[in-house]
């Protein structure tokens, strides 16, 4: 059972790294910064 | 039995994270404006509203919704959450989430307590799928944010208090959010972390990793007497002796105050985690 868990963990880490690197390559961070810097009207409850 | 030292240590770190993530003084004091520096690119795996006047970081639920709205896959945010989940499971829910801290503090109010029905824990997965991914994609709007009580607490109410120009915009949506927040606050007095267990989409994203994360909980079956202490102290009401790596576990470590030391932090590789050092903070006195 633990072997399966470790395999799943390894796949998760690999997937996480791939997504993270690909996201950084696509400039997702810039998109996150831009979005986070604009007042979220839904969060405030006015739009 | 005494488990307060660890409990206090956790509360201390929860405050450190809450203040650290929302400590942009300029946003709180001067004419309301949001921090827009590079730290906003950090997406901590906790529910921390990015409409909060003092926040330095972005909200994972809000960021994912934004990517859904612009019809893009949130590679970076998902990658970050998967890596955190694979490493420590829901540890951040227990030690860093500001809304978790609010609920933990409210539950300390001495009154009659109730248990959350078990079926309600599935609610958070529905909230994640529908209100964070599906509906924002379909309607091109951040739907979960419209319901989020943390948004009302950290974003809506402070923004309204600090920014008089927004007052005339407070309508049905704003007051609905305030009512939702009031319901969550009220529920948190009577039930352990109701929002985290039944609604939180960030918790739902991290939860599946509890089973396979590097950091694990372990119960020594021979030492466990089945006294139920672990469930009493657990902030999410898990019977740790039955399911130490439950999807609900927020890795707070309070169950390691077990009177027979049956519950321990470990790693998936079977080696003791370095985290048991926090047990040094414990002084267990059995009455």
PDB file of N, CA, C and O in Angstrom, chain B residues 44-108:
ATOM      1  N   UNK B  44      -0.548  31.745  -1.511  1.00  0.00           N
ATOM      2  CA  UNK B  44      -0.480  30.783  -0.408  1.00  0.00           C
ATOM      3  C   UNK B  44      -1.730  29.907  -0.382  1.00  0.00           C
ATOM      4  O   UNK B  44      -2.813  30.401  -0.682  1.00  0.00           O
ATOM      5  N   UNK B  45      -1.583  28.637  -0.058  1.00  0.00           N
ATOM      6  CA  UNK B  45      -2.741  27.734  -0.103  1.00  0.00           C
ATOM      7  C   UNK B  45      -3.682  27.916   1.086  1.00  0.00           C
ATOM      8  O   UNK B  45      -3.954  26.984   1.838  1.00  0.00           O
ATOM      9  N   UNK B  46      -4.119  29.137   1.271  1.00  0.00           N
ATOM     10  CA  UNK B  46      -5.078  29.462   2.338  1.00  0.00           C
ATOM     11  C   UNK B  46      -6.092  30.447   1.777  1.00  0.00           C
ATOM     12  O   UNK B  46      -5.846  31.082   0.758  1.00  0.00           O
ATOM     13  N   UNK B  47      -7.225  30.568   2.473  1.00  0.00           N
ATOM     14  CA  UNK B  47      -8.257  31.501   2.013  1.00  0.00           C
ATOM     15  C   UNK B  47      -7.955  32.877   2.597  1.00  0.00           C
ATOM     16  O   UNK B  47      -8.224  33.137   3.761  1.00  0.00           O
ATOM     17  N   UNK B  48      -7.345  33.719   1.772  1.00  0.00           N
ATOM     18  CA  UNK B  48      -6.988  35.068   2.224  1.00  0.00           C
ATOM     19  C   UNK B  48      -7.357  36.036   1.101  1.00  0.00           C
ATOM     20  O   UNK B  48      -6.726  36.042   0.050  1.00  0.00           O
ATOM     21  N   UNK B  49      -8.385  36.834   1.345  1.00  0.00           N
ATOM     22  CA  UNK B  49      -8.974  37.641   0.272  1.00  0.00           C
ATOM     23  C   UNK B  49      -8.017  38.695  -0.266  1.00  0.00           C
ATOM     24  O   UNK B  49      -7.410  39.442   0.501  1.00  0.00           O
ATOM     25  N   UNK B  50      -7.892  38.743  -1.600  1.00  0.00           N
ATOM     26  CA  UNK B  50      -6.994  39.745  -2.192  1.00  0.00           C
ATOM     27  C   UNK B  50      -7.665  41.099  -2.373  1.00  0.00           C
ATOM     28  O   UNK B  50      -7.052  42.018  -2.929  1.00  0.00           O
ATOM     29  N   UNK B  51      -8.885  41.228  -1.889  1.00  0.00           N
ATOM     30  CA  UNK B  51      -9.514  42.557  -1.865  1.00  0.00           C
ATOM     31  C   UNK B  51      -9.280  43.221  -0.507  1.00  0.00           C
ATOM     32  O   UNK B  51      -9.700  44.354  -0.296  1.00  0.00           O
ATOM     33  N   UNK B  52      -8.625  42.511   0.398  1.00  0.00           N
ATOM     34  CA  UNK B  52      -8.303  43.072   1.705  1.00  0.00           C
ATOM     35  C   UNK B  52      -7.342  44.252   1.504  1.00  0.00           C
ATOM     36  O   UNK B  52      -6.361  44.120   0.772  1.00  0.00           O
ATOM     37  N   UNK B  53      -7.617  45.389   2.144  1.00  0.00           N
ATOM     38  CA  UNK B  53      -6.764  46.568   1.907  1.00  0.00           C
ATOM     39  C   UNK B  53      -5.296  46.335   2.246  1.00  0.00           C
ATOM     40  O   UNK B  53      -4.429  47.007   1.691  1.00  0.00           O
ATOM     41  N   UNK B  54      -5.018  45.414   3.153  1.00  0.00           N
ATOM     42  CA  UNK B  54      -3.639  45.240   3.591  1.00  0.00           C
ATOM     43  C   UNK B  54      -2.954  44.000   3.062  1.00  0.00           C
ATOM     44  O   UNK B  54      -1.848  43.674   3.499  1.00  0.00           O
ATOM     45  N   UNK B  55      -3.561  43.292   2.129  1.00  0.00           N
ATOM     46  CA  UNK B  55      -2.963  42.010   1.754  1.00  0.00           C
ATOM     47  C   UNK B  55      -1.787  42.158   0.786  1.00  0.00           C
ATOM     48  O   UNK B  55      -1.790  43.001  -0.104  1.00  0.00           O
ATOM     49  N   UNK B  56      -0.786  41.321   0.995  1.00  0.00           N
ATOM     50  CA  UNK B  56       0.398  41.295   0.137  1.00  0.00           C
ATOM     51  C   UNK B  56       0.285  40.196  -0.923  1.00  0.00           C
ATOM     52  O   UNK B  56       1.026  40.187  -1.884  1.00  0.00           O
ATOM     53  N   UNK B  57      -0.598  39.222  -0.668  1.00  0.00           N
ATOM     54  CA  UNK B  57      -0.609  38.009  -1.496  1.00  0.00           C
ATOM     55  C   UNK B  57      -1.953  37.841  -2.204  1.00  0.00           C
ATOM     56  O   UNK B  57      -2.899  38.578  -1.944  1.00  0.00           O
ATOM     57  N   UNK B  58      -2.008  36.846  -3.089  1.00  0.00           N
ATOM     58  CA  UNK B  58      -3.250  36.584  -3.827  1.00  0.00           C
ATOM     59  C   UNK B  58      -3.977  35.372  -3.264  1.00  0.00           C
ATOM     60  O   UNK B  58      -3.372  34.506  -2.643  1.00  0.00           O
ATOM     61  N   UNK B  59      -5.271  35.335  -3.509  1.00  0.00           N
ATOM     62  CA  UNK B  59      -6.106  34.222  -3.028  1.00  0.00           C
ATOM     63  C   UNK B  59      -6.122  33.112  -4.083  1.00  0.00           C
ATOM     64  O   UNK B  59      -6.372  33.384  -5.257  1.00  0.00           O
ATOM     65  N   UNK B  60      -5.873  31.866  -3.680  1.00  0.00           N
ATOM     66  CA  UNK B  60      -5.873  30.790  -4.676  1.00  0.00           C
ATOM     67  C   UNK B  60      -7.245  30.582  -5.329  1.00  0.00           C
ATOM     68  O   UNK B  60      -7.330  30.394  -6.545  1.00  0.00           O
ATOM     69  N   UNK B  61      -8.310  30.663  -4.514  1.00  0.00           N
ATOM     70  CA  UNK B  61      -9.657  30.457  -5.073  1.00  0.00           C
ATOM     71  C   UNK B  61      -9.993  31.578  -6.059  1.00  0.00           C
ATOM     72  O   UNK B  61     -10.512  31.324  -7.154  1.00  0.00           O
ATOM     73  N   UNK B  62      -9.660  32.813  -5.678  1.00  0.00           N
ATOM     74  CA  UNK B  62      -9.914  33.947  -6.560  1.00  0.00           C
ATOM     75  C   UNK B  62      -9.082  33.877  -7.831  1.00  0.00           C
ATOM     76  O   UNK B  62      -9.580  34.167  -8.923  1.00  0.00           O
ATOM     77  N   UNK B  63      -7.818  33.457  -7.691  1.00  0.00           N
ATOM     78  CA  UNK B  63      -6.934  33.383  -8.855  1.00  0.00           C
ATOM     79  C   UNK B  63      -7.399  32.301  -9.834  1.00  0.00           C
ATOM     80  O   UNK B  63      -7.406  32.521 -11.050  1.00  0.00           O
ATOM     81  N   UNK B  64      -7.802  31.153  -9.297  1.00  0.00           N
ATOM     82  CA  UNK B  64      -8.286  30.076 -10.180  1.00  0.00           C
ATOM     83  C   UNK B  64      -9.532  30.548 -10.930  1.00  0.00           C
ATOM     84  O   UNK B  64      -9.663  30.355 -12.145  1.00  0.00           O
ATOM     85  N   UNK B  65     -10.437  31.210 -10.197  1.00  0.00           N
ATOM     86  CA  UNK B  65     -11.650  31.721 -10.856  1.00  0.00           C
ATOM     87  C   UNK B  65     -11.302  32.706 -11.969  1.00  0.00           C
ATOM     88  O   UNK B  65     -11.913  32.706 -13.034  1.00  0.00           O
ATOM     89  N   UNK B  66     -10.303  33.537 -11.702  1.00  0.00           N
ATOM     90  CA  UNK B  66      -9.908  34.514 -12.724  1.00  0.00           C
ATOM     91  C   UNK B  66      -9.451  33.804 -14.000  1.00  0.00           C
ATOM     92  O   UNK B  66      -9.811  34.198 -15.111  1.00  0.00           O
ATOM     93  N   UNK B  67      -8.673  32.732 -13.820  1.00  0.00           N
ATOM     94  CA  UNK B  67      -8.214  31.983 -14.994  1.00  0.00           C
ATOM     95  C   UNK B  67      -9.385  31.312 -15.713  1.00  0.00           C
ATOM     96  O   UNK B  67      -9.384  31.199 -16.930  1.00  0.00           O
ATOM     97  N   UNK B  68     -10.388  30.880 -14.936  1.00  0.00           N
ATOM     98  CA  UNK B  68     -11.578  30.298 -15.554  1.00  0.00           C
ATOM     99  C   UNK B  68     -12.317  31.364 -16.369  1.00  0.00           C
ATOM    100  O   UNK B  68     -12.793  31.107 -17.472  1.00  0.00           O
ATOM    101  N   UNK B  69     -12.399  32.561 -15.788  1.00  0.00           N
ATOM    102  CA  UNK B  69     -13.107  33.663 -16.457  1.00  0.00           C
ATOM    103  C   UNK B  69     -12.433  34.009 -17.791  1.00  0.00           C
ATOM    104  O   UNK B  69     -13.107  34.245 -18.792  1.00  0.00           O
ATOM    105  N   UNK B  70     -11.092  34.007 -17.801  1.00  0.00           N
ATOM    106  CA  UNK B  70     -10.393  34.340 -19.052  1.00  0.00           C
ATOM    107  C   UNK B  70     -10.159  33.087 -19.909  1.00  0.00           C
ATOM    108  O   UNK B  70      -9.400  33.127 -20.887  1.00  0.00           O
ATOM    109  N   UNK B  71     -10.839  31.996 -19.533  1.00  0.00           N
ATOM    110  CA  UNK B  71     -10.796  30.722 -20.284  1.00  0.00           C
ATOM    111  C   UNK B  71      -9.365  30.201 -20.446  1.00  0.00           C
ATOM    112  O   UNK B  71      -8.925  29.832 -21.535  1.00  0.00           O
ATOM    113  N   UNK B  72      -8.629  30.212 -19.337  1.00  0.00           N
ATOM    114  CA  UNK B  72      -7.261  29.686 -19.357  1.00  0.00           C
ATOM    115  C   UNK B  72      -7.091  28.695 -18.209  1.00  0.00           C
ATOM    116  O   UNK B  72      -7.864  28.720 -17.241  1.00  0.00           O
ATOM    117  N   UNK B  73      -6.125  27.830 -18.337  1.00  0.00           N
ATOM    118  CA  UNK B  73      -5.873  26.847 -17.271  1.00  0.00           C
ATOM    119  C   UNK B  73      -4.899  27.469 -16.266  1.00  0.00           C
ATOM    120  O   UNK B  73      -3.850  27.982 -16.670  1.00  0.00           O
ATOM    121  N   UNK B  74      -5.240  27.440 -14.970  1.00  0.00           N
ATOM    122  CA  UNK B  74      -4.354  28.061 -13.965  1.00  0.00           C
ATOM    123  C   UNK B  74      -3.171  27.166 -13.616  1.00  0.00           C
ATOM    124  O   UNK B  74      -3.060  26.667 -12.500  1.00  0.00           O
ATOM    125  N   UNK B  75      -2.261  26.982 -14.584  1.00  0.00           N
ATOM    126  CA  UNK B  75      -1.132  26.057 -14.397  1.00  0.00           C
ATOM    127  C   UNK B  75      -0.328  26.397 -13.136  1.00  0.00           C
ATOM    128  O   UNK B  75      -0.052  25.535 -12.310  1.00  0.00           O
ATOM    129  N   UNK B  76       0.041  27.652 -13.027  1.00  0.00           N
ATOM    130  CA  UNK B  76       0.918  28.078 -11.922  1.00  0.00           C
ATOM    131  C   UNK B  76       0.259  27.850 -10.562  1.00  0.00           C
ATOM    132  O   UNK B  76       0.870  27.273  -9.650  1.00  0.00           O
ATOM    133  N   UNK B  77      -1.002  28.273 -10.431  1.00  0.00           N
ATOM    134  CA  UNK B  77      -1.700  28.151  -9.140  1.00  0.00           C
ATOM    135  C   UNK B  77      -1.900  26.681  -8.789  1.00  0.00           C
ATOM    136  O   UNK B  77      -1.635  26.263  -7.645  1.00  0.00           O
ATOM    137  N   UNK B  78      -2.331  25.885  -9.762  1.00  0.00           N
ATOM    138  CA  UNK B  78      -2.553  24.463  -9.491  1.00  0.00           C
ATOM    139  C   UNK B  78      -1.235  23.763  -9.168  1.00  0.00           C
ATOM    140  O   UNK B  78      -1.176  22.925  -8.257  1.00  0.00           O
ATOM    141  N   UNK B  79      -0.186  24.117  -9.901  1.00  0.00           N
ATOM    142  CA  UNK B  79       1.137  23.523  -9.644  1.00  0.00           C
ATOM    143  C   UNK B  79       1.596  23.798  -8.221  1.00  0.00           C
ATOM    144  O   UNK B  79       2.063  22.906  -7.515  1.00  0.00           O
ATOM    145  N   UNK B  80       1.405  25.039  -7.807  1.00  0.00           N
ATOM    146  CA  UNK B  80       1.803  25.447  -6.454  1.00  0.00           C
ATOM    147  C   UNK B  80       1.017  24.664  -5.398  1.00  0.00           C
ATOM    148  O   UNK B  80       1.592  24.140  -4.427  1.00  0.00           O
ATOM    149  N   UNK B  81      -0.291  24.561  -5.606  1.00  0.00           N
ATOM    150  CA  UNK B  81      -1.146  23.873  -4.627  1.00  0.00           C
ATOM    151  C   UNK B  81      -0.817  22.379  -4.588  1.00  0.00           C
ATOM    152  O   UNK B  81      -0.741  21.779  -3.508  1.00  0.00           O
ATOM    153  N   UNK B  82      -0.584  21.785  -5.757  1.00  0.00           N
ATOM    154  CA  UNK B  82      -0.239  20.351  -5.800  1.00  0.00           C
ATOM    155  C   UNK B  82       1.074  20.107  -5.053  1.00  0.00           C
ATOM    156  O   UNK B  82       1.186  19.165  -4.265  1.00  0.00           O
ATOM    157  N   UNK B  83       2.059  20.980  -5.254  1.00  0.00           N
ATOM    158  CA  UNK B  83       3.360  20.792  -4.591  1.00  0.00           C
ATOM    159  C   UNK B  83       3.239  20.941  -3.071  1.00  0.00           C
ATOM    160  O   UNK B  83       3.827  20.166  -2.317  1.00  0.00           O
ATOM    161  N   UNK B  84       2.458  21.940  -2.642  1.00  0.00           N
ATOM    162  CA  UNK B  84       2.263  22.122  -1.198  1.00  0.00           C
ATOM    163  C   UNK B  84       1.499  20.917  -0.633  1.00  0.00           C
ATOM    164  O   UNK B  84       1.888  20.357   0.399  1.00  0.00           O
ATOM    165  N   UNK B  85       0.438  20.526  -1.321  1.00  0.00           N
ATOM    166  CA  UNK B  85      -0.371  19.379  -0.869  1.00  0.00           C
ATOM    167  C   UNK B  85       0.466  18.112  -0.788  1.00  0.00           C
ATOM    168  O   UNK B  85       0.398  17.366   0.187  1.00  0.00           O
ATOM    169  N   UNK B  86       1.284  17.877  -1.820  1.00  0.00           N
ATOM    170  CA  UNK B  86       2.115  16.670  -1.841  1.00  0.00           C
ATOM    171  C   UNK B  86       3.168  16.696  -0.725  1.00  0.00           C
ATOM    172  O   UNK B  86       3.589  15.661  -0.243  1.00  0.00           O
ATOM    173  N   UNK B  87       3.570  17.872  -0.322  1.00  0.00           N
ATOM    174  CA  UNK B  87       4.592  17.969   0.725  1.00  0.00           C
ATOM    175  C   UNK B  87       3.994  17.806   2.124  1.00  0.00           C
ATOM    176  O   UNK B  87       4.428  16.966   2.901  1.00  0.00           O
ATOM    177  N   UNK B  88       2.988  18.644   2.422  1.00  0.00           N
ATOM    178  CA  UNK B  88       2.507  18.696   3.815  1.00  0.00           C
ATOM    179  C   UNK B  88       0.992  18.514   3.961  1.00  0.00           C
ATOM    180  O   UNK B  88       0.453  18.717   5.051  1.00  0.00           O
ATOM    181  N   UNK B  89       0.306  18.156   2.883  1.00  0.00           N
ATOM    182  CA  UNK B  89      -1.153  17.989   2.977  1.00  0.00           C
ATOM    183  C   UNK B  89      -1.823  19.312   3.325  1.00  0.00           C
ATOM    184  O   UNK B  89      -1.480  20.352   2.762  1.00  0.00           O
ATOM    185  N   UNK B  90      -2.722  19.274   4.297  1.00  0.00           N
ATOM    186  CA  UNK B  90      -3.472  20.487   4.654  1.00  0.00           C
ATOM    187  C   UNK B  90      -2.840  21.249   5.825  1.00  0.00           C
ATOM    188  O   UNK B  90      -3.529  21.948   6.557  1.00  0.00           O
ATOM    189  N   UNK B  91      -1.543  21.122   5.977  1.00  0.00           N
ATOM    190  CA  UNK B  91      -0.851  21.803   7.092  1.00  0.00           C
ATOM    191  C   UNK B  91      -1.149  23.303   7.137  1.00  0.00           C
ATOM    192  O   UNK B  91      -1.346  23.874   8.211  1.00  0.00           O
ATOM    193  N   UNK B  92      -1.197  23.937   5.960  1.00  0.00           N
ATOM    194  CA  UNK B  92      -1.437  25.387   5.925  1.00  0.00           C
ATOM    195  C   UNK B  92      -2.826  25.733   6.462  1.00  0.00           C
ATOM    196  O   UNK B  92      -3.020  26.817   7.005  1.00  0.00           O
ATOM    197  N   UNK B  93      -3.800  24.815   6.279  1.00  0.00           N
ATOM    198  CA  UNK B  93      -5.152  25.064   6.826  1.00  0.00           C
ATOM    199  C   UNK B  93      -5.063  25.189   8.347  1.00  0.00           C
ATOM    200  O   UNK B  93      -5.759  25.985   8.954  1.00  0.00           O
ATOM    201  N   UNK B  94      -4.218  24.375   8.939  1.00  0.00           N
ATOM    202  CA  UNK B  94      -4.130  24.342  10.390  1.00  0.00           C
ATOM    203  C   UNK B  94      -3.240  25.411  10.995  1.00  0.00           C
ATOM    204  O   UNK B  94      -3.465  25.845  12.119  1.00  0.00           O
ATOM    205  N   UNK B  95      -2.210  25.817  10.256  1.00  0.00           N
ATOM    206  CA  UNK B  95      -1.201  26.696  10.839  1.00  0.00           C
ATOM    207  C   UNK B  95      -1.140  28.088  10.223  1.00  0.00           C
ATOM    208  O   UNK B  95      -0.476  28.960  10.777  1.00  0.00           O
ATOM    209  N   UNK B  96      -1.781  28.292   9.076  1.00  0.00           N
ATOM    210  CA  UNK B  96      -1.578  29.580   8.396  1.00  0.00           C
ATOM    211  C   UNK B  96      -2.862  30.266   7.928  1.00  0.00           C
ATOM    212  O   UNK B  96      -2.824  31.450   7.626  1.00  0.00           O
ATOM    213  N   UNK B  97      -3.972  29.553   7.866  1.00  0.00           N
ATOM    214  CA  UNK B  97      -5.169  30.158   7.271  1.00  0.00           C
ATOM    215  C   UNK B  97      -5.821  31.179   8.223  1.00  0.00           C
ATOM    216  O   UNK B  97      -6.222  30.831   9.331  1.00  0.00           O
ATOM    217  N   UNK B  98      -5.953  32.433   7.792  1.00  0.00           N
ATOM    218  CA  UNK B  98      -6.577  33.444   8.656  1.00  0.00           C
ATOM    219  C   UNK B  98      -8.042  33.130   8.976  1.00  0.00           C
ATOM    220  O   UNK B  98      -8.507  33.402  10.086  1.00  0.00           O
ATOM    221  N   UNK B  99      -8.746  32.561   8.010  1.00  0.00           N
ATOM    222  CA  UNK B  99     -10.159  32.267   8.280  1.00  0.00           C
ATOM    223  C   UNK B  99     -10.296  31.062   9.210  1.00  0.00           C
ATOM    224  O   UNK B  99     -11.255  30.964   9.971  1.00  0.00           O
ATOM    225  N   UNK B 100      -9.325  30.162   9.152  1.00  0.00           N
ATOM    226  CA  UNK B 100      -9.280  29.059  10.108  1.00  0.00           C
ATOM    227  C   UNK B 100      -9.062  29.595  11.512  1.00  0.00           C
ATOM    228  O   UNK B 100      -9.691  29.137  12.475  1.00  0.00           O
ATOM    229  N   UNK B 101      -8.187  30.584  11.619  1.00  0.00           N
ATOM    230  CA  UNK B 101      -7.909  31.209  12.922  1.00  0.00           C
ATOM    231  C   UNK B 101      -9.195  31.826  13.491  1.00  0.00           C
ATOM    232  O   UNK B 101      -9.506  31.634  14.677  1.00  0.00           O
ATOM    233  N   UNK B 102      -9.926  32.535  12.637  1.00  0.00           N
ATOM    234  CA  UNK B 102     -11.176  33.168  13.092  1.00  0.00           C
ATOM    235  C   UNK B 102     -12.132  32.105  13.660  1.00  0.00           C
ATOM    236  O   UNK B 102     -12.701  32.258  14.741  1.00  0.00           O
ATOM    237  N   UNK B 103     -12.260  30.998  12.906  1.00  0.00           N
ATOM    238  CA  UNK B 103     -13.170  29.936  13.353  1.00  0.00           C
ATOM    239  C   UNK B 103     -12.677  29.266  14.640  1.00  0.00           C
ATOM    240  O   UNK B 103     -13.470  28.945  15.525  1.00  0.00           O
ATOM    241  N   UNK B 104     -11.369  29.051  14.715  1.00  0.00           N
ATOM    242  CA  UNK B 104     -10.799  28.447  15.931  1.00  0.00           C
ATOM    243  C   UNK B 104     -11.075  29.320  17.146  1.00  0.00           C
ATOM    244  O   UNK B 104     -11.434  28.819  18.217  1.00  0.00           O
ATOM    245  N   UNK B 105     -10.902  30.631  16.985  1.00  0.00           N
ATOM    246  CA  UNK B 105     -11.118  31.547  18.115  1.00  0.00           C
ATOM    247  C   UNK B 105     -12.591  31.575  18.514  1.00  0.00           C
ATOM    248  O   UNK B 105     -12.919  31.588  19.703  1.00  0.00           O
ATOM    249  N   UNK B 106     -13.473  31.570  17.509  1.00  0.00           N
ATOM    250  CA  UNK B 106     -14.916  31.613  17.814  1.00  0.00           C
ATOM    251  C   UNK B 106     -15.362  30.357  18.565  1.00  0.00           C
ATOM    252  O   UNK B 106     -16.221  30.423  19.443  1.00  0.00           O
ATOM    253  N   UNK B 107     -14.740  29.227  18.211  1.00  0.00           N
ATOM    254  CA  UNK B 107     -15.128  27.968  18.862  1.00  0.00           C
ATOM    255  C   UNK B 107     -14.710  27.926  20.329  1.00  0.00           C
ATOM    256  O   UNK B 107     -15.224  27.140  21.110  1.00  0.00           O
ATOM    257  N   UNK B 108     -13.782  28.815  20.703  1.00  0.00           N
ATOM    258  CA  UNK B 108     -13.351  28.860  22.101  1.00  0.00           C
ATOM    259  C   UNK B 108     -14.422  29.449  23.016  1.00  0.00           C
ATOM    260  O   UNK B 108     -14.341  29.316  24.243  1.00  0.00           O
TER     261      UNK B 108
END
